[in-house]
Tab-separated table of C-alpha atoms in Angstrom:
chain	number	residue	atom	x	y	z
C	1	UNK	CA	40.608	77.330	25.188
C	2	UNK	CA	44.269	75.555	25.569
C	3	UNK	CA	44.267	75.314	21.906
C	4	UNK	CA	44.578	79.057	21.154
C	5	UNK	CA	46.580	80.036	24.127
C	6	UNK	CA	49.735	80.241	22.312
C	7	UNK	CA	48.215	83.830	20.925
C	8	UNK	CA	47.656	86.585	23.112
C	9	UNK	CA	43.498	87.189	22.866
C	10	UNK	CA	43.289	90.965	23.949
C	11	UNK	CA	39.994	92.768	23.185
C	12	UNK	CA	41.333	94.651	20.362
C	13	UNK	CA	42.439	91.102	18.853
C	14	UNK	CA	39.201	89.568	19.265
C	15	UNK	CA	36.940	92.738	17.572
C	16	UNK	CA	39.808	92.150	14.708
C	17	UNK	CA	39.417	88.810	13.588
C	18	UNK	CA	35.419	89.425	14.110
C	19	UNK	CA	35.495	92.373	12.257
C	20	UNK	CA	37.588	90.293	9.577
C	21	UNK	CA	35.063	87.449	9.968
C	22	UNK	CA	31.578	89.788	9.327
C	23	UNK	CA	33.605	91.596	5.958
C	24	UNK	CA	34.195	88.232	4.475
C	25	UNK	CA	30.690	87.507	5.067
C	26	UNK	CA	29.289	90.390	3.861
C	27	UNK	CA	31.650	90.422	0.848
C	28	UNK	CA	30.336	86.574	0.340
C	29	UNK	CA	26.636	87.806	0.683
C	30	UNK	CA	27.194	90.473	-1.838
C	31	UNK	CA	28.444	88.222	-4.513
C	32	UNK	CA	25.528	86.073	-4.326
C	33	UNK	CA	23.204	89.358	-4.260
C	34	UNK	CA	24.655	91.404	-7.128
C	35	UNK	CA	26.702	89.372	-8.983
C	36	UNK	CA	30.027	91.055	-10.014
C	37	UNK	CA	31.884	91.872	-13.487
C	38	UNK	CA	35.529	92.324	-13.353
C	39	UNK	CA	36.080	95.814	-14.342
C	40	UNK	CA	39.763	97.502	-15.054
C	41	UNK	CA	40.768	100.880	-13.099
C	42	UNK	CA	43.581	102.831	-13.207
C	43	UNK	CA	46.111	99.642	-12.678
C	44	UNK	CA	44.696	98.550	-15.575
C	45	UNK	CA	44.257	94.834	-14.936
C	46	UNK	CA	40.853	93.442	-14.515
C	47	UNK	CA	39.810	92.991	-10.761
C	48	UNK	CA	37.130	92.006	-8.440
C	49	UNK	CA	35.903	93.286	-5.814
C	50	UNK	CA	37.511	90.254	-3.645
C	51	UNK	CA	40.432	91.785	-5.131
C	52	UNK	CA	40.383	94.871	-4.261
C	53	UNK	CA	39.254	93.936	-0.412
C	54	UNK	CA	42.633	91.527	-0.160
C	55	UNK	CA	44.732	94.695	-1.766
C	56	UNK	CA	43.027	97.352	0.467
C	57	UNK	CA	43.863	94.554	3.395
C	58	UNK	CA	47.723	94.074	2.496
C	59	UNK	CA	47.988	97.800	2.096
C	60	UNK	CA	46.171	98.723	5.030
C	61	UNK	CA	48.752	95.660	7.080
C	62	UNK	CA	51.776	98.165	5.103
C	63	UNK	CA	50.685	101.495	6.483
C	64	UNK	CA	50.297	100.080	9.902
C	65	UNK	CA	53.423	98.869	9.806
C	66	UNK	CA	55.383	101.761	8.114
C	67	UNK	CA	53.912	104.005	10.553
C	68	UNK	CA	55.137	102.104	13.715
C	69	UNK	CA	58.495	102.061	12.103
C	70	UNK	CA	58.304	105.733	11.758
C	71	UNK	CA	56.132	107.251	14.078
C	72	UNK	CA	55.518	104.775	16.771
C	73	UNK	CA	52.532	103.873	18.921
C	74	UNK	CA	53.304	106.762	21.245
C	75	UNK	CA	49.605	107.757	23.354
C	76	UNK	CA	48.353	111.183	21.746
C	77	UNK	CA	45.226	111.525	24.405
C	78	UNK	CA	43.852	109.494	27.246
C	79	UNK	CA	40.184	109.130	27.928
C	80	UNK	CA	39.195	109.531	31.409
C	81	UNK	CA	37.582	106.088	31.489
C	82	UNK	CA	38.364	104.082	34.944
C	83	UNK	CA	42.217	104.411	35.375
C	84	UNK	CA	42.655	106.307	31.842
C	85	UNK	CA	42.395	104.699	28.743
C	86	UNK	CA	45.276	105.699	26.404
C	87	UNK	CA	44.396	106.265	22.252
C	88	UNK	CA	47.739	105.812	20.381
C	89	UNK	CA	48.743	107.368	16.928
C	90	UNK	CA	47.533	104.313	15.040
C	91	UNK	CA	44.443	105.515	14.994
C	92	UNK	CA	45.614	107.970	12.550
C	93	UNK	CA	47.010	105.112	10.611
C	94	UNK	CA	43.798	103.483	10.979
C	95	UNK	CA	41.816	105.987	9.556
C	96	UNK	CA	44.704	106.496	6.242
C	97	UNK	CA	43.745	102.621	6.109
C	98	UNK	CA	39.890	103.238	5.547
C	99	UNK	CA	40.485	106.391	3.654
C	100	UNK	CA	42.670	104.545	1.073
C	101	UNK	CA	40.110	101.287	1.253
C	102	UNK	CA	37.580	103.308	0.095
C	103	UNK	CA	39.884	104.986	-2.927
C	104	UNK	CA	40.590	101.725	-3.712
C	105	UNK	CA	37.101	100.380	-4.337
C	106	UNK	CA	36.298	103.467	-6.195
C	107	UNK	CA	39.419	103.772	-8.667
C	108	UNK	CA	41.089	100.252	-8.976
C-alpha cells in the first residue's frame, strides 16, 4: 500500500476509479457483443461510441470544474447519518454530467 500513498484514497476516490474501471469494461464487453459502426451526429464527424464516452468524460471533468469555480462545494443538506453527513452542490453538477452523457450518446 506504500506505493499509492502519495494519493489521498478517500471513499469517494475509490467508488471513482471503480466506477471508471466497470464502464471501461462494460464499454469493452459491448464492442465485442454488438459490434459498432461509426455513425456522424450533429458535430458531423464520424464517432464511436468510445468516443463519445471519452467526450462525455472530459466534459463531465469541465462542468465539475466550472462549477467549483463558480458556485463552490458549499453543503446544501446534511443527512442525519452518525455525526451528519454533509451533500455538497456537486451533486447538482453531477447530475448536469449524466444528463449531458446521455445527450451525448443520443445526438453526437
Amino acid at each position: 500500500m506504500d506505493s499509492i500513498a502519495w494519493m489521498a484514497w478517500t471513499w469517494p476516490t475509490a467508488i471513482f476509479f471503480v466506477l471508471l474501471a466497470c464502464t471501461l469494461g462494460v464499454m469493452t464487453w459491448l464492442g465485442i457483443a454488438y459490434p459498432e459502426a461509426e455513425r456522424v451526429g450533429v458535430l458531423r464527424i464520424p464517432t464511436t461510441r468510445g468516443d463519445r464516452l471519452f467526450i462525455s468524460l472530459v466534459l463531465a471533468a469541465v462542468i465539475h470544474l466550472v462549477w467549483i469555480g463558480v458556485v463552490g462545494t458549499d453543503p446544501i443538506a446534511t443527512l442525519p447519518i452518525g455525526e451528519g453527513v454533509d451533500i455538497t452542490s456537486l451533486w447538482l453538477a453531477t447530475l448536469i454530467s449524466l444528463v449531458s452523457a446521455v445527450v451525448i450518446f443520443r445526438t453526437v
